[in-house]
Short mmCIF file of C-alpha atoms in Angstrom, two decimals:
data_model
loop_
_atom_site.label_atom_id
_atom_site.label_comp_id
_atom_site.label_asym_id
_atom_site.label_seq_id
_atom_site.Cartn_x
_atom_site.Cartn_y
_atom_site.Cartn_z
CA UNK M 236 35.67 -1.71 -8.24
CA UNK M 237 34.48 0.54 -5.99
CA UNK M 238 31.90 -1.18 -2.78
CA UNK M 239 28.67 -0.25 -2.14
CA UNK M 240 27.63 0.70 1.29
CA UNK M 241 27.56 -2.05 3.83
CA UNK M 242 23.83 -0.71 4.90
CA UNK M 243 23.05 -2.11 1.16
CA UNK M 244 23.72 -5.76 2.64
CA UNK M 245 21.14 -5.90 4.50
CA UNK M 246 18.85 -4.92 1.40
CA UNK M 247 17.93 -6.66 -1.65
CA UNK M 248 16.18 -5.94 -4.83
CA UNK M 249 12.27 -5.49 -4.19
CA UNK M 250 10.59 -9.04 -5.65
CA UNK M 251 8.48 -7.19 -8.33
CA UNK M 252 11.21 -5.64 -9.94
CA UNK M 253 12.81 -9.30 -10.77
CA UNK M 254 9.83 -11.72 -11.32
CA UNK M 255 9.07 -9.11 -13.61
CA UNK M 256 11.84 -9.24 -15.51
CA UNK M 257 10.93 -12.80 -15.78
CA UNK M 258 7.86 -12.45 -16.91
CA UNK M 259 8.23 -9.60 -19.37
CA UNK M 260 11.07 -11.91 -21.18
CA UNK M 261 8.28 -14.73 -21.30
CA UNK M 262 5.96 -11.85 -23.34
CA UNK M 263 8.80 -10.98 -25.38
CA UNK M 264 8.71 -14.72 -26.33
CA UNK M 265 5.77 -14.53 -27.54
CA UNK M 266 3.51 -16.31 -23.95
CA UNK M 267 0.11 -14.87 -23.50
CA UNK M 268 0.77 -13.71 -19.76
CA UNK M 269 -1.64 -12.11 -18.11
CA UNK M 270 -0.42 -10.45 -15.09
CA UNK M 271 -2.76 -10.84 -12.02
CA UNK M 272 0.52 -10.43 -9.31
CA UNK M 273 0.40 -6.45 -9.50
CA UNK M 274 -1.93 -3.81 -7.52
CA UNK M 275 -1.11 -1.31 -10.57
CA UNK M 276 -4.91 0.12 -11.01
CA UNK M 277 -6.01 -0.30 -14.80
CA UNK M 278 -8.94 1.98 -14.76
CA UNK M 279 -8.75 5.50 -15.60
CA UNK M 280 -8.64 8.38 -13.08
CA UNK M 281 -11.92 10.61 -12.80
CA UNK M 282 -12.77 12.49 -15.94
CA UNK M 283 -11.80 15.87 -14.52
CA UNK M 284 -8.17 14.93 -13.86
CA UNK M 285 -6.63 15.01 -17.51
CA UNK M 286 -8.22 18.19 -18.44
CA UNK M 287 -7.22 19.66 -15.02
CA UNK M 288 -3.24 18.55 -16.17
CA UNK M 289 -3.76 19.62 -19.61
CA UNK M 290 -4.78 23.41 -18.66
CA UNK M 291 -2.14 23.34 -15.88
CA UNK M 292 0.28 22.58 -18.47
CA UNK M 293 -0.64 26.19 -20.08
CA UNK M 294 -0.05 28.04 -17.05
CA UNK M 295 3.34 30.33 -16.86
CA UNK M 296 3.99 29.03 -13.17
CA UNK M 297 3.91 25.68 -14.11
CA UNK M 298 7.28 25.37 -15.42
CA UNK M 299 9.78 26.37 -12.26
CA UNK M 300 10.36 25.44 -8.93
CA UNK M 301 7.42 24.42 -6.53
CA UNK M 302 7.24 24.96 -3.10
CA UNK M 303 8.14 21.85 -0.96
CA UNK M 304 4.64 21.78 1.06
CA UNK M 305 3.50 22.02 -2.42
CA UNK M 306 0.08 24.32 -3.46
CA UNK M 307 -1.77 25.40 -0.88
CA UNK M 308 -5.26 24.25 -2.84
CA UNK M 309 -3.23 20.94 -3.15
CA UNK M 310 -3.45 21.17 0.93
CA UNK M 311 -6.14 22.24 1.24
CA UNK M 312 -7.82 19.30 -1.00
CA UNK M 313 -5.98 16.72 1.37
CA UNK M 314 -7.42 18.31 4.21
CA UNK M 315 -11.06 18.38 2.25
CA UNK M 316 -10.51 14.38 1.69
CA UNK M 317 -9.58 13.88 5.08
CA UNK M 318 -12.58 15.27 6.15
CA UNK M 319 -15.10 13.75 3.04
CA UNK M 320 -13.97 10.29 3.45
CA UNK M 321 -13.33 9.73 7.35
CA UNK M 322 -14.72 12.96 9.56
CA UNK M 323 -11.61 14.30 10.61
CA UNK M 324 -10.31 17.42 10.17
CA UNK M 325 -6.86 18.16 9.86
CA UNK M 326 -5.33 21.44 9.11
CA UNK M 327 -3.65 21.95 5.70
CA UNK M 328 -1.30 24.22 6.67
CA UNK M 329 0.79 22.47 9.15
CA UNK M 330 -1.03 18.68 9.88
CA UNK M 331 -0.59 17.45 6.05
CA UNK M 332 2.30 17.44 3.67
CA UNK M 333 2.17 16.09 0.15
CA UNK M 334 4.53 13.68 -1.21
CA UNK M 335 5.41 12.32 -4.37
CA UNK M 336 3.67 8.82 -3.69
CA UNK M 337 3.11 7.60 0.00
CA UNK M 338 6.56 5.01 -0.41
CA UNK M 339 9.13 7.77 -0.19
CA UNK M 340 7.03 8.64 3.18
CA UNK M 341 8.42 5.09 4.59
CA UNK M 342 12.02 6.33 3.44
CA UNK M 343 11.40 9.61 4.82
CA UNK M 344 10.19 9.24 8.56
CA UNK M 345 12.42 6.24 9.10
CA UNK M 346 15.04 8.63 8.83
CA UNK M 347 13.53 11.48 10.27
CA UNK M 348 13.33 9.35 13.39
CA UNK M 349 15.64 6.26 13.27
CA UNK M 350 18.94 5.59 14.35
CA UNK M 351 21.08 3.10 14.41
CA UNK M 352 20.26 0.80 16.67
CA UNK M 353 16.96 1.78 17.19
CA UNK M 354 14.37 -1.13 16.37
CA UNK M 355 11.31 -1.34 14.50
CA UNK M 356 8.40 -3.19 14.84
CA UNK M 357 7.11 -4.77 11.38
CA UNK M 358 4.37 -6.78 10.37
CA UNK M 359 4.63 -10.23 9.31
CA UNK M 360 2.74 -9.92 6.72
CA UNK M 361 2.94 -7.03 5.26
CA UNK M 362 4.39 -4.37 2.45
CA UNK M 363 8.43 -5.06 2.08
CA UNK M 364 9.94 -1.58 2.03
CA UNK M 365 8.93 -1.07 5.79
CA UNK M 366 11.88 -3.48 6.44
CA UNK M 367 14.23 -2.21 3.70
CA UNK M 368 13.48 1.21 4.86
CA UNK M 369 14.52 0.41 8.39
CA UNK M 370 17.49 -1.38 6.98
CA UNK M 371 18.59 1.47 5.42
CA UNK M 372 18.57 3.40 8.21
CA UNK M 373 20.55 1.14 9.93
CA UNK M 374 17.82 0.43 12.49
CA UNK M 375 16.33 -3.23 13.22
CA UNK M 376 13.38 -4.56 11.97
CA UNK M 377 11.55 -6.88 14.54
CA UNK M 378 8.47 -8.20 13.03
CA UNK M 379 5.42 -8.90 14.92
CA UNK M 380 2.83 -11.85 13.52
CA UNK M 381 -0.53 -11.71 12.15
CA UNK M 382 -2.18 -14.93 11.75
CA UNK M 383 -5.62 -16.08 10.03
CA UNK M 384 -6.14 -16.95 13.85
CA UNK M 385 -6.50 -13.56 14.79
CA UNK M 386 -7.59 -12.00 11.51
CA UNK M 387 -4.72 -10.76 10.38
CA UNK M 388 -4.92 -8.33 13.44
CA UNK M 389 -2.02 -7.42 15.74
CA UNK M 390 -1.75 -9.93 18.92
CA UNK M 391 -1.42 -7.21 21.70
CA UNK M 392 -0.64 -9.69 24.51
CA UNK M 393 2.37 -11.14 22.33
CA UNK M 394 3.62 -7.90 21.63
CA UNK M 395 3.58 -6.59 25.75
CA UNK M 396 5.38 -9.50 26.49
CA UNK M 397 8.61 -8.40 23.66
CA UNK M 398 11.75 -6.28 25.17
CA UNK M 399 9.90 -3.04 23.91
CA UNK M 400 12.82 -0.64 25.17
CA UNK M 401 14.46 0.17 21.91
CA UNK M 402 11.72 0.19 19.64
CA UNK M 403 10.99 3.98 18.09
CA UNK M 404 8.54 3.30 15.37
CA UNK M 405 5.53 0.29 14.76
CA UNK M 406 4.64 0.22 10.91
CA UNK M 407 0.75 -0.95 10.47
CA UNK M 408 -0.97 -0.87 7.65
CA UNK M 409 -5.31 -1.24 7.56
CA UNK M 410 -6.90 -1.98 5.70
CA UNK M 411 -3.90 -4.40 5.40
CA UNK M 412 -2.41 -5.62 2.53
CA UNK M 413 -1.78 -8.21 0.98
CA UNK M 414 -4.72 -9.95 3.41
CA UNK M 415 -7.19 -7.68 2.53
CA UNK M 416 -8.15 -7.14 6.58
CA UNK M 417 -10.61 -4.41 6.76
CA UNK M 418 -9.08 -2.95 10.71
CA UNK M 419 -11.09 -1.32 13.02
CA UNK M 420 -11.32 1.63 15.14
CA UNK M 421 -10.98 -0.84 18.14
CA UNK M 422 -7.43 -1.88 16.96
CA UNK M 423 -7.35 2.03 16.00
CA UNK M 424 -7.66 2.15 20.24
CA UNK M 425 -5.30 -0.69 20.93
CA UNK M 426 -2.99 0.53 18.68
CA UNK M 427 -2.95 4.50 20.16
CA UNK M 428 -2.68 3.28 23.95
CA UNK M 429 -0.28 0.76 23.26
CA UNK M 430 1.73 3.91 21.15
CA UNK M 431 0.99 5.96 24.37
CA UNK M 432 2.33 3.09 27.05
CA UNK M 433 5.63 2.65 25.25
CA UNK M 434 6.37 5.92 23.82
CA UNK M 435 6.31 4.48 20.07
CA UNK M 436 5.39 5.90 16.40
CA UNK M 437 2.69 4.26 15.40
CA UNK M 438 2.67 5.27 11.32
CA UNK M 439 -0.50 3.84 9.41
CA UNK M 440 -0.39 3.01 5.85
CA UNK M 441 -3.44 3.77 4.82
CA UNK M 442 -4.05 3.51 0.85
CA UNK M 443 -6.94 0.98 0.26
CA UNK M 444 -9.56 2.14 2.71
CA UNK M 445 -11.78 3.67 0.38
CA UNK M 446 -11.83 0.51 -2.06
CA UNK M 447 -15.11 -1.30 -1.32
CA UNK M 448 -15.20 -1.51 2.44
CA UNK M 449 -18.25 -0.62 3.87
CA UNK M 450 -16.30 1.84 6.88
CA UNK M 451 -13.91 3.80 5.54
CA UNK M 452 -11.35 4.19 8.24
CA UNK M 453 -8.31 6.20 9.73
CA UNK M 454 -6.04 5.92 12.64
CA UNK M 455 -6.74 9.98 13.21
CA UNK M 456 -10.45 9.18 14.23
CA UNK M 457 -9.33 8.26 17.17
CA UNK M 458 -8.58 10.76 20.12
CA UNK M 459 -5.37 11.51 21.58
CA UNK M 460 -4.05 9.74 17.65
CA UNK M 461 -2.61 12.67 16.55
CA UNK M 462 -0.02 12.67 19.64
CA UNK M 463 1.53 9.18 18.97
CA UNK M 464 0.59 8.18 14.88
CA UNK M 465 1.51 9.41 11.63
CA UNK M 466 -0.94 7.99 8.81
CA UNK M 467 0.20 8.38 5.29
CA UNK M 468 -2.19 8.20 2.25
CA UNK M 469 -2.64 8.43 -1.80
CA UNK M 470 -4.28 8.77 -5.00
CA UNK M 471 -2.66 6.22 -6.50
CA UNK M 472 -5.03 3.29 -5.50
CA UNK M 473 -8.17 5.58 -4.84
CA UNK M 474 -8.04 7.50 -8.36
CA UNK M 475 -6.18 5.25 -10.52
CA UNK M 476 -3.67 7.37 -10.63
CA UNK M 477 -0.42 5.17 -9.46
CA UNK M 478 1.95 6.75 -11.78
CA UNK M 479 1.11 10.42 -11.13
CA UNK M 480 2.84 9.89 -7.78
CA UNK M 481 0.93 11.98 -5.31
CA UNK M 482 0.65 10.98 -1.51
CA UNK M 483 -0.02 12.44 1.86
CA UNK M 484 1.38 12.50 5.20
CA UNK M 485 -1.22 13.25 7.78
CA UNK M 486 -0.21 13.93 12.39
CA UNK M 487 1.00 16.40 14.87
CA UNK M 488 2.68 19.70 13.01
CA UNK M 489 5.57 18.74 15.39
CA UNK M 490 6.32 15.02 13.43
CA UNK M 491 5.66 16.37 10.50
CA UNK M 492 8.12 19.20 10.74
CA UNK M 493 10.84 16.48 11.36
CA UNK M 494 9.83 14.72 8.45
CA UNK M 495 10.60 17.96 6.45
CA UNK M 496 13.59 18.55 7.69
CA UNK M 497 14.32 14.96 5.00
CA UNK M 498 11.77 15.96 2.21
CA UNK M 499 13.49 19.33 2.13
CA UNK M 500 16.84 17.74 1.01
CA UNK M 501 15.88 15.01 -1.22
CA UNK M 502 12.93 16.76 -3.58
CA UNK M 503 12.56 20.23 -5.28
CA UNK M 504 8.99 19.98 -5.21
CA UNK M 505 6.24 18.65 -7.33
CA UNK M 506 5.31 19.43 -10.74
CA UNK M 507 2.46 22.19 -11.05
CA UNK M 508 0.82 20.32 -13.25
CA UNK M 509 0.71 16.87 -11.25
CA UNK M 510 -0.82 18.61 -8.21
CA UNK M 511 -3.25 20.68 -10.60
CA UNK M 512 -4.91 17.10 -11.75
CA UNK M 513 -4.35 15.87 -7.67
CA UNK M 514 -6.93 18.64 -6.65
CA UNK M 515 -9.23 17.32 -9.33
CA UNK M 516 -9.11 13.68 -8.25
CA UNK M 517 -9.47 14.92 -4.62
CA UNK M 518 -12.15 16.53 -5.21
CA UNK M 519 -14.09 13.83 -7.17
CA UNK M 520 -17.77 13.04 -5.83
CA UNK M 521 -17.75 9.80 -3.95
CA UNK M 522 -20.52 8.40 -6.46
CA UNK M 523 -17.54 8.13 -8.54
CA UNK M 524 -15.86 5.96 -6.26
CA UNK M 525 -18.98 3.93 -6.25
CA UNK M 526 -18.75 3.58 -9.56
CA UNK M 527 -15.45 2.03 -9.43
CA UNK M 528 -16.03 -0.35 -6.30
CA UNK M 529 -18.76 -1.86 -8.42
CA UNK M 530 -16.80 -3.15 -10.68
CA UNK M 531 -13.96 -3.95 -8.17
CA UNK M 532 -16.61 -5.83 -6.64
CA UNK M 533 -17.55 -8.01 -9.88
CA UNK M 534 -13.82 -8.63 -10.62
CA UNK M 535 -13.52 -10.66 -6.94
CA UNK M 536 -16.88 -12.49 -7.52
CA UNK M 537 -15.22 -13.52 -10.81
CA UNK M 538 -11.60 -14.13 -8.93
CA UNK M 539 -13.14 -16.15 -5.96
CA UNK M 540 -14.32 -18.37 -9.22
CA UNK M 541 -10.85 -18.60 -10.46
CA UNK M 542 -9.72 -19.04 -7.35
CA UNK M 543 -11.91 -21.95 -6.50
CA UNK M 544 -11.10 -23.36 -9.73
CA UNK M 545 -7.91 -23.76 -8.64
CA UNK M 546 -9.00 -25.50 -5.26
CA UNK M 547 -7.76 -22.47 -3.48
CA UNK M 548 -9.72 -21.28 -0.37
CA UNK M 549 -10.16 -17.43 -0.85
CA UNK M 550 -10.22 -15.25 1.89
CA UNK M 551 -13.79 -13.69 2.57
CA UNK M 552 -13.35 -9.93 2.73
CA UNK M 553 -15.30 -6.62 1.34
CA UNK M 554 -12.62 -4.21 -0.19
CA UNK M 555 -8.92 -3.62 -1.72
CA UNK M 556 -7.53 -4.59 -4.70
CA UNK M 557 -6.26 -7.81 -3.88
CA UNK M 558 -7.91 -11.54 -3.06
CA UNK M 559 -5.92 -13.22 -0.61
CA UNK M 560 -6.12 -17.41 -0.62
CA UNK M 561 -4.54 -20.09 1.56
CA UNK M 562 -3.34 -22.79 -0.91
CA UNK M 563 -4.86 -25.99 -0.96
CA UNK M 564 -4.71 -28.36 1.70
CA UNK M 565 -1.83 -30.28 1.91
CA UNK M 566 0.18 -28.00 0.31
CA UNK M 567 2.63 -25.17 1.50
CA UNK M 568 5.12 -24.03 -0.92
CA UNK M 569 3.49 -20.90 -2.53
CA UNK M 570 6.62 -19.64 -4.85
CA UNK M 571 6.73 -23.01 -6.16
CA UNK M 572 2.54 -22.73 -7.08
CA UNK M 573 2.92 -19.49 -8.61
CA UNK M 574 5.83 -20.69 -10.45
CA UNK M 575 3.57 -23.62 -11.56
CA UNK M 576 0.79 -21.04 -12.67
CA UNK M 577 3.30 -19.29 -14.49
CA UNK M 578 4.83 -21.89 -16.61
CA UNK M 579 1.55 -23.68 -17.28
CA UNK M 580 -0.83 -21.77 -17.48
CA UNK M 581 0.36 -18.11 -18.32
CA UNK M 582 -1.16 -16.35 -15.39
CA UNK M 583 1.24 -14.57 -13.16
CA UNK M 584 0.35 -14.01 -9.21
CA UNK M 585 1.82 -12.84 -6.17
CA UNK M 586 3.20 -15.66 -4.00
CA UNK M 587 2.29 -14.63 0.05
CA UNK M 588 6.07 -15.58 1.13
CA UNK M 589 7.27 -12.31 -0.40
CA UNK M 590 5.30 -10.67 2.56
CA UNK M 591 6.80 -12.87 5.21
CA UNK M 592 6.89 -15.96 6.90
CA UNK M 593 3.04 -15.88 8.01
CA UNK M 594 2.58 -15.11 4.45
CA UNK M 595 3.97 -18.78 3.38
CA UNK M 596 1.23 -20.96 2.16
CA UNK M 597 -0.70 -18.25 0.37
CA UNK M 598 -1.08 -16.65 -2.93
CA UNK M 599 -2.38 -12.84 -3.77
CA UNK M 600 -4.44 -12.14 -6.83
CA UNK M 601 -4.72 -8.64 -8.11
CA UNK M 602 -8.16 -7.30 -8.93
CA UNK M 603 -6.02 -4.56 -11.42
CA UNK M 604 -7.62 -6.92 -14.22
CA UNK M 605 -10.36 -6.34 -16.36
CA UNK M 606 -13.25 -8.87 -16.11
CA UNK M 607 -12.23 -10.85 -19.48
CA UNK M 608 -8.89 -11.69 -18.67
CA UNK M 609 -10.47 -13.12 -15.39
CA UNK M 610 -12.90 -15.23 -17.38
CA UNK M 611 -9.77 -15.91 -19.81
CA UNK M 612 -7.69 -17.19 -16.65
CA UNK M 613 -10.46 -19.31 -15.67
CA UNK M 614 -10.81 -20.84 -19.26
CA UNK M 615 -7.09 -21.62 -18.87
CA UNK M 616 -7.15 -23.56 -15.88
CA UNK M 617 -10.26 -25.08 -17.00
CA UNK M 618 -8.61 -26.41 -20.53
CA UNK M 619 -5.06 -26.97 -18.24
CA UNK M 620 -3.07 -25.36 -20.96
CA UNK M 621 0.38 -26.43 -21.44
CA UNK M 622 3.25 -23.80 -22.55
#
């Protein structure tokens, strides 16, 4: 049999894509799951995006190759977002590059700028790939802690007093997920002269900020960011749109042009059509975005019920598409209480381990589910059905 790498040791298969398994085999068998453990939106994109694909579609230049930066209106609309959503203007031809969904841009600047040996600094909690992606690249992931303590913010006085020397590239990710931590432009600061002192990356991930919080932030507001961070973006979670694949890599033309160097030799560029409907969400008025952060917002009143329900203490927080609760007291083991859920009471959710250690006595609901099935999980716990 022929081995797999030995980088591939250090990896293993993404949570999701087992559990999953799991539960789709408990569907197949006929259980009622609902699935409240995924941030897959369930809404449709804005009205203008379909009919944008479907006349692409029609269009002779639609069916070849596509340039790697991709259209320049595709650009151009990244550049108009940037601008719409957070004030700051970026300039489409050379500070932006699309990318077919914001987590190949983990893959794709950790090795644009890793190597071996190189360390990274992750945080604890927070999205799994920025450690496999490090992995993979044969660097080392070092993670730093967020705590309730310190609202889920990074501990700068902790982090000074690490051996900084080797570290190339600090992952953050606000608004945070899975806490739901709305950030600031004071960590924003923090973040930039701490980037600045050590000579470090800072790359924000930066997908839920214009899901119901009240500020609407990026790490490129703040001066002297575009030096020292990279901040990647997408449509999935702000239009709906997670399977269309479309993200965005925002900084300096000079990171960015490393980052293509990668892009360039792992992607023929993106479908004509794809980017066509892209510029349509892009371009959506933000009364549309109201829209859909009203009901957002009536899905976690109705969660924090279900929640409670299940004596767990919800986090209080504004935006996102996730509710993040500490279990209740006295207890600690959150696989084995979403396990529990599972088998009892067909509801599936996201157990806070998978995110790390500081993630361990905690449980993530997904707001990706219409209002019934919320008042249908709540029934359920209510009744304590039995499978």
């Amino acid at each position: 049999m022929i081995q797999p790498a030995k980088r591939l040791d250090s990896v293993q298969e993404y949570y999701f894509a087992t559990k999953l398994r799991e539960v789709r085999g408990l569907i197949n068998e006929g259980k009622p799951v609902i699935n409240a453990g995924i941030g897959s939106p369930d809404l449709l994109p804005p009205p203008n995006v379909v009919p944008a694909l479907i006349e692409a579609v029609q269009d002779a230049r639609a069916h070849g190759y596509q340039s790697y930066l991709g259209l320049p209106e595709l650009r151009n609309a990244m550049a108009g977002f940037y601008k719409k959503q957070y004030q700051v203007i970026v300039n489409p031809e050379s500070e932006v590059v699309p990318l077919m969904g914001s987590k190949e841009g983990i893959l794709h600047i950790s090795m644009a700028f890793l190597n071996p040996g190189d360390e990274v600094l992750i945080p604890d909690p927070g999205y799994p790939t920025y450690a496999s992606a490090t992995r993979l690249c044969e660097a080392t992931a070092v993670t730093y802690n967020l705590t309730a303590s310190q609202n889920w913010m990074p501990d700068f006085e902790a982090l000074e007093k690490l051996d900084l020397s080797r570290v190339k590239i600090m992952w953050t990710n606000y608004p945070h997920m899975p806490t739901g931590a709305a950030g600031s432009l004071t960590v924003f600061e923090k973040l930039v002269a701490f980037a600045r002192k050590h000579n470090i990356l800072i790359v924000n991930d930066n997908p839920y900020s214009c899901i119901g919080y009240d500020n609407k932030i990026s790490i490129h507001q703040i001066d002297g960011a575009m030096d020292v961070a990279l901040e990647l973006n997408s449509i999935s979670k702000t239009y709906n749109m997670p399977g269309w694949r479309v993200g965005m890599l925002t900084g300096a033309a000079a990171l960015l042009k490393e980052v293509l160097k990668v892009k360039t030799n792992m992607d023929s560029g993106m479908f004509y059509g794809v980017q066509k409907g892209a510029i349509a969400a892009l371009q959506t008025d933000n009364s549309w975005l109201n829209t859909q952060n009203e009901i957002y917002k009536k899905r976690r009143a109705a969660t924090i019920k279900l929640a409670t329900s299940l004596s767990l203490q919800p986090q209080e927080q504004d935006g996102g598409l996730f509710l993040w609760c500490k279990l209740p007291d006295g207890q600690s083991d959150d696989k084995a209480f979403v396990d529990h859920l599972l088998h009892n009471n067909d509801i599936f959710i996201a157990p806070g381990s998978i995110f790390g250690k500081n993630g361990k006595g905690y449980v993530r609901f997904s707001l990706c589910v219409e209002e019934k099935q919320v008042e249908e999980m709540i029934l359920r716990v209510a009744n304590n059905v039995e499978v």
